PDB file of C-alpha atoms in Angstrom:
ATOM      1  CA  ALA A   7      95.466  10.010-121.696  1.00 95.00           C
ATOM      2  CA  ALA A   8      95.989  12.596-124.412  1.00 96.00           C
ATOM      3  CA  VAL A   9      94.770  15.505-122.529  1.00 97.00           C
ATOM      4  CA  GLN A  10      97.147  14.786-119.904  1.00 97.00           C
ATOM      5  CA  ARG A  11     100.384  14.046-122.220  1.00 97.00           C
ATOM      6  CA  ARG A  12      99.458  17.654-123.934  1.00 98.00           C
ATOM      7  CA  LEU A  13      99.003  19.351-120.456  1.00 98.00           C
ATOM      8  CA  THR A  14     102.345  17.577-119.465  1.00 96.00           C
ATOM      9  CA  GLU A  15     103.828  19.101-122.511  1.00 97.00           C
ATOM     10  CA  LEU A  16     102.698  22.701-121.835  1.00 98.00           C
ATOM     11  CA  HIS A  17     104.305  22.243-118.149  1.00 96.00           C
ATOM     12  CA  PHE A  18     101.089  21.522-116.373  1.00 96.00           C
ATOM     13  CA  ASP A  19     100.962  18.699-113.880  1.00 93.00           C
ATOM     14  CA  PRO A  20      98.025  16.480-114.444  1.00 94.00           C
ATOM     15  CA  GLY A  21      99.733  13.762-112.400  1.00 90.00           C
ATOM     16  CA  PRO A  22     100.443  10.503-114.106  1.00 91.00           C
ATOM     17  CA  VAL A  23      99.518  10.166-117.896  1.00 94.00           C
ATOM     18  CA  ASP A  24      97.245   6.977-117.249  1.00 95.00           C
ATOM     19  CA  GLY A  25      93.813   7.923-119.003  1.00 94.00           C
ATOM     20  CA  GLY A  26      92.156   8.770-115.490  1.00 93.00           C
ATOM     21  CA  PHE A  27      90.593  12.320-114.859  1.00 94.00           C
ATOM     22  CA  GLY A  28      91.412  12.657-111.098  1.00 93.00           C
ATOM     23  CA  GLN A  29      91.772  15.605-108.804  1.00 92.00           C
ATOM     24  CA  ALA A  30      95.303  16.260-110.416  1.00 92.00           C
ATOM     25  CA  THR A  31      94.096  16.323-113.836  1.00 95.00           C
ATOM     26  CA  VAL A  32      91.341  18.450-112.746  1.00 95.00           C
ATOM     27  CA  HIS A  33      93.737  20.928-111.215  1.00 94.00           C
ATOM     28  CA  ALA A  34      95.809  21.022-114.457  1.00 96.00           C
ATOM     29  CA  VAL A  35      92.848  21.802-116.344  1.00 98.00           C
ATOM     30  CA  GLN A  36      91.536  24.762-114.176  1.00 97.00           C
ATOM     31  CA  ALA A  37      95.144  26.250-114.219  1.00 97.00           C
ATOM     32  CA  PHE A  38      95.094  25.886-118.185  1.00 98.00           C
ATOM     33  CA  GLN A  39      91.631  27.109-118.268  1.00 98.00           C
ATOM     34  CA  LYS A  40      92.835  30.238-115.726  1.00 96.00           C
ATOM     35  CA  LEU A  41      95.671  31.363-118.475  1.00 95.00           C
ATOM     36  CA  ASN A  42      93.403  30.860-121.291  1.00 96.00           C
ATOM     37  CA  GLY A  43      90.982  33.165-119.963  1.00 95.00           C
ATOM     38  CA  MET A  44      88.154  30.574-119.415  1.00 97.00           C
ATOM     39  CA  SER A  45      86.344  29.924-116.267  1.00 96.00           C
ATOM     40  CA  PRO A  46      88.312  27.102-114.325  1.00 96.00           C
ATOM     41  CA  ASP A  47      85.819  24.373-114.028  1.00 97.00           C
ATOM     42  CA  GLY A  48      88.002  21.742-114.662  1.00 96.00           C
ATOM     43  CA  SER A  49      86.079  20.023-117.557  1.00 96.00           C
ATOM     44  CA  VAL A  50      87.561  19.603-120.939  1.00 97.00           C
ATOM     45  CA  GLY A  51      84.934  20.603-123.499  1.00 96.00           C
ATOM     46  CA  PRO A  52      85.270  21.760-127.152  1.00 97.00           C
ATOM     47  CA  LYS A  53      86.921  25.118-126.109  1.00 98.00           C
ATOM     48  CA  VAL A  54      89.633  23.708-123.885  1.00 98.00           C
ATOM     49  CA  GLN A  55      90.497  21.137-126.598  1.00 97.00           C
ATOM     50  CA  ALA A  56      90.800  24.021-129.170  1.00 98.00           C
ATOM     51  CA  ALA A  57      92.909  25.909-126.780  1.00 98.00           C
ATOM     52  CA  LEU A  58      95.117  22.701-126.044  1.00 98.00           C
ATOM     53  CA  LEU A  59      96.262  22.707-129.665  1.00 97.00           C
ATOM     54  CA  ASP A  60      96.817  26.698-129.696  1.00 97.00           C
ATOM     55  CA  PRO A  61      97.005  27.826-126.113  1.00 98.00           C
ATOM     56  CA  ALA A  62      97.857  31.244-125.029  1.00 95.00           C
ATOM     57  CA  PRO A  63     101.561  32.290-124.590  1.00 95.00           C
ATOM     58  CA  ILE A  64     103.007  32.468-121.182  1.00 94.00           C
ATOM     59  CA  VAL A  65     103.917  36.071-120.661  1.00 93.00           C
ATOM     60  CA  PRO A  66     106.407  36.526-117.925  1.00 95.00           C
ATOM     61  CA  LEU A  67     105.683  38.663-115.044  1.00 94.00           C
ATOM     62  CA  ALA A  68     109.363  39.549-114.399  1.00 91.00           C
ATOM     63  CA  PRO A  69     111.009  38.953-117.634  1.00 87.00           C
ATOM     64  CA  PHE A  70     114.542  39.728-116.243  1.00 90.00           C
ATOM     65  CA  GLY A  71     113.766  38.102-112.857  1.00 90.00           C
ATOM     66  CA  GLY A  72     116.247  35.791-112.915  1.00 92.00           C
ATOM     67  CA  PRO A  73     116.705  32.216-114.559  1.00 94.00           C
ATOM     68  CA  ASN A  74     115.312  30.433-111.578  1.00 94.00           C
ATOM     69  CA  ARG A  75     112.269  31.659-110.085  1.00 94.00           C
ATOM     70  CA  VAL A  76     108.676  31.482-109.054  1.00 94.00           C
ATOM     71  CA  GLU A  77     106.017  33.806-110.530  1.00 96.00           C
ATOM     72  CA  VAL A  78     102.579  33.942-108.580  1.00 97.00           C
ATOM     73  CA  ALA A  79      99.781  35.544-111.014  1.00 96.00           C
ATOM     74  CA  LEU A  80      97.462  36.967-108.108  1.00 97.00           C
ATOM     75  CA  GLY A  81      94.795  37.964-110.671  1.00 95.00           C
ATOM     76  CA  ARG A  82      94.276  34.448-112.124  1.00 95.00           C
ATOM     77  CA  GLN A  83      95.541  32.584-109.158  1.00 97.00           C
ATOM     78  CA  VAL A  84      98.267  30.799-110.993  1.00 96.00           C
ATOM     79  CA  LEU A  85     101.813  29.966-110.136  1.00 96.00           C
ATOM     80  CA  VAL A  86     104.936  29.300-112.893  1.00 96.00           C
ATOM     81  CA  LEU A  87     108.195  28.033-112.012  1.00 95.00           C
ATOM     82  CA  TYR A  88     111.008  28.726-114.068  1.00 95.00           C
ATOM     83  CA  HIS A  89     114.510  26.889-114.112  1.00 94.00           C
ATOM     84  CA  ASP A  90     116.997  28.019-116.570  1.00 94.00           C
ATOM     85  CA  ASP A  91     115.177  30.465-117.866  1.00 93.00           C
ATOM     86  CA  GLU A  92     112.301  28.198-119.155  1.00 94.00           C
ATOM     87  CA  VAL A  93     109.044  27.239-117.538  1.00 95.00           C
ATOM     88  CA  ARG A  94     109.028  24.071-115.911  1.00 95.00           C
ATOM     89  CA  LEU A  95     105.607  23.698-114.257  1.00 95.00           C
ATOM     90  CA  ILE A  96     102.404  25.754-114.371  1.00 96.00           C
ATOM     91  CA  THR A  97      99.883  25.238-111.583  1.00 95.00           C
ATOM     92  CA  HIS A  98      96.787  26.488-109.861  1.00 93.00           C
ATOM     93  CA  VAL A  99      97.084  28.135-106.518  1.00 97.00           C
ATOM     94  CA  SER A 100      94.953  29.842-103.898  1.00 97.00           C
ATOM     95  CA  THR A 101      96.384  32.972-102.239  1.00 98.00           C
ATOM     96  CA  GLY A 102      95.042  35.574 -99.817  1.00 98.00           C
ATOM     97  CA  SER A 103      91.404  35.878 -99.513  1.00 98.00           C
ATOM     98  CA  GLY A 104      91.770  39.810 -98.497  1.00 97.00           C
ATOM     99  CA  LYS A 105      89.753  39.193 -95.664  1.00 97.00           C
ATOM    100  CA  THR A 106      90.001  40.300 -92.340  1.00 97.00           C
ATOM    101  CA  TYR A 107      90.920  37.233 -89.748  1.00 95.00           C
ATOM    102  CA  CYS A 108      91.861  36.440 -86.066  1.00 94.00           C
ATOM    103  CA  VAL A 109      94.463  34.280 -84.598  1.00 91.00           C
ATOM    104  CA  GLU A 110      95.726  34.005 -80.963  1.00 91.00           C
ATOM    105  CA  GLY A 111      93.185  36.858 -80.078  1.00 93.00           C
ATOM    106  CA  ASP A 112      94.507  39.304 -82.336  1.00 93.00           C
ATOM    107  CA  CYS A 113      91.559  40.153 -84.790  1.00 95.00           C
ATOM    108  CA  ASP A 114      93.805  42.887 -86.740  1.00 95.00           C
ATOM    109  CA  ASN A 115      95.007  40.911 -89.632  1.00 95.00           C
ATOM    110  CA  THR A 116      94.232  40.744 -93.042  1.00 96.00           C
ATOM    111  CA  ALA A 117      94.774  37.701 -95.455  1.00 97.00           C
ATOM    112  CA  ILE A 118      97.317  39.467 -98.399  1.00 97.00           C
ATOM    113  CA  THR A 119      99.622  37.789-100.260  1.00 98.00           C
ATOM    114  CA  PRO A 120     102.448  40.052-100.628  1.00 96.00           C
ATOM    115  CA  ILE A 121     103.698  41.297-103.791  1.00 95.00           C
ATOM    116  CA  GLY A 122     107.493  42.038-105.191  1.00 91.00           C
ATOM    117  CA  SER A 123     110.414  40.042-105.530  1.00 91.00           C
ATOM    118  CA  PHE A 124     111.736  37.826-102.640  1.00 93.00           C
ATOM    119  CA  ARG A 125     113.847  35.086-102.075  1.00 91.00           C
ATOM    120  CA  PHE A 126     113.320  31.783-100.419  1.00 91.00           C
ATOM    121  CA  ALA A 127     114.591  31.998 -96.830  1.00 90.00           C
ATOM    122  CA  TRP A 128     113.874  28.493 -95.709  1.00 91.00           C
ATOM    123  CA  ARG A 129     111.909  25.535 -96.042  1.00 92.00           C
ATOM    124  CA  TYR A 130     110.566  22.508 -93.893  1.00 92.00           C
ATOM    125  CA  LYS A 131     109.845  18.997 -94.843  1.00 93.00           C
ATOM    126  CA  GLY A 132     106.576  17.340 -94.356  1.00 93.00           C
ATOM    127  CA  TRP A 133     103.556  18.738 -92.472  1.00 95.00           C
ATOM    128  CA  ARG A 134     104.010  21.746 -90.146  1.00 95.00           C
ATOM    129  CA  GLU A 135     101.308  22.663 -87.697  1.00 94.00           C
ATOM    130  CA  SER A 136     101.428  26.709 -87.927  1.00 92.00           C
ATOM    131  CA  ARG A 137      99.185  28.854 -85.944  1.00 90.00           C
ATOM    132  CA  LEU A 138      96.807  29.105 -88.892  1.00 91.00           C
ATOM    133  CA  GLY A 139      96.602  25.618 -90.205  1.00 91.00           C
ATOM    134  CA  LYS A 140      98.638  22.795 -91.753  1.00 93.00           C
ATOM    135  CA  LEU A 141     101.390  23.413 -94.581  1.00 95.00           C
ATOM    136  CA  TYR A 142     102.902  20.617 -96.457  1.00 95.00           C
ATOM    137  CA  ASN A 143     106.298  21.295 -97.224  1.00 94.00           C
ATOM    138  CA  PRO A 144     106.484  25.095 -96.785  1.00 95.00           C
ATOM    139  CA  VAL A 145     109.130  27.287 -98.353  1.00 94.00           C
ATOM    140  CA  TYR A 146     109.099  30.795 -96.793  1.00 95.00           C
ATOM    141  CA  PHE A 147     109.599  33.760 -98.367  1.00 94.00           C
ATOM    142  CA  THR A 148     108.700  36.524 -95.918  1.00 94.00           C
ATOM    143  CA  GLY A 149     109.885  36.777 -92.293  1.00 90.00           C
ATOM    144  CA  SER A 150     106.424  36.924 -91.081  1.00 90.00           C
ATOM    145  CA  GLY A 151     105.661  33.267 -92.339  1.00 91.00           C
ATOM    146  CA  VAL A 152     104.169  33.647 -95.895  1.00 96.00           C
ATOM    147  CA  ALA A 153     105.216  30.599 -97.690  1.00 96.00           C
ATOM    148  CA  VAL A 154     104.420  28.517-100.676  1.00 96.00           C
ATOM    149  CA  HIS A 155     103.284  25.113 -99.492  1.00 96.00           C
ATOM    150  CA  GLY A 156     101.131  22.226-100.063  1.00 95.00           C
ATOM    151  CA  ALA A 157      97.411  21.960 -98.713  1.00 95.00           C
ATOM    152  CA  LEU A 158      94.465  19.666 -98.780  1.00 92.00           C
ATOM    153  CA  SER A 159      92.124  22.813 -99.881  1.00 93.00           C
ATOM    154  CA  VAL A 160      93.226  24.894-102.787  1.00 95.00           C
ATOM    155  CA  PRO A 161      90.073  26.629-104.420  1.00 96.00           C
ATOM    156  CA  THR A 162      90.292  28.168-107.718  1.00 94.00           C
ATOM    157  CA  TYR A 163      90.018  31.544-105.908  1.00 96.00           C
ATOM    158  CA  PRO A 164      91.786  33.466-103.227  1.00 98.00           C
ATOM    159  CA  ALA A 165      90.962  31.803 -99.694  1.00 97.00           C
ATOM    160  CA  SER A 166      94.366  31.327 -97.826  1.00 97.00           C
ATOM    161  CA  HIS A 167      95.656  33.832 -94.825  1.00 96.00           C
ATOM    162  CA  GLY A 168      97.966  35.132 -97.507  1.00 97.00           C
ATOM    163  CA  CYS A 169     100.255  31.875 -98.188  1.00 97.00           C
ATOM    164  CA  VAL A 170     100.255  30.545-101.915  1.00 97.00           C
ATOM    165  CA  ARG A 171      98.763  27.076-101.416  1.00 97.00           C
ATOM    166  CA  LEU A 172      99.181  24.345-103.824  1.00 94.00           C
ATOM    167  CA  ARG A 173      98.034  20.661-103.971  1.00 90.00           C
ATOM    168  CA  PRO A 174     100.408  18.515-102.242  1.00 87.00           C
ATOM    169  CA  HIS A 175     101.382  16.468-105.164  1.00 79.00           C
ATOM    170  CA  VAL A 176     102.663  19.305-106.869  1.00 80.00           C
ATOM    171  CA  ILE A 177     105.185  20.004-103.966  1.00 69.00           C
ATOM    172  CA  LEU A 178     106.308  16.260-104.458  1.00 59.00           C
ATOM    173  CA  GLY A 179     106.584  16.152-108.349  1.00 56.00           C
ATOM    174  CA  PRO A 180     110.116  16.070-110.391  1.00 53.00           C
ATOM    175  CA  HIS A 181     109.704  20.121-110.963  1.00 52.00           C
ATOM    176  CA  ALA A 182     109.546  20.646-107.080  1.00 50.00           C
ATOM    177  CA  GLN A 183     113.668  20.829-106.883  1.00 46.00           C
ATOM    178  CA  PRO A 184     114.262  24.085-107.721  1.00 44.00           C
ATOM    179  CA  LEU A 185     112.193  25.440-104.795  1.00 45.00           C
TER     180      LEU A 185
END
């Protein structure tokens, strides 16, 4: 419970502060480890405990990007949500794998998450079946169908076709409103 409380104070989402070490807590610990230069194994040993007392500072990728924004650090596979210029959520994500893939007979596609400054164009509530798989509450930021969305598989490394995957419970949390 103390680890969950501290992660919540630091704007990670370990799920309910109940003393259980479920998947939400594992994913929150992994995001914390990524931001603090550790291997994201999801366990809380002495290094993680020490870092929880004195965590690495959050350095914005776009310091003047607007008061309400989402930043995705591709190198660390972490998403940071800002609301009123304050960090509101930090979560682990999985972005484009960089691999070539086929869809509907077209095999000239590369799984790349676009970089740059985007506005969210539209959202879809609930599960949506796309041509590349199921997306939960997708919020689209390109005209080609790239979105931030919930997914059942969110490994600690780049594995998507280009979207920004996060765990479905994060999409449902109280911090999700600004998206």
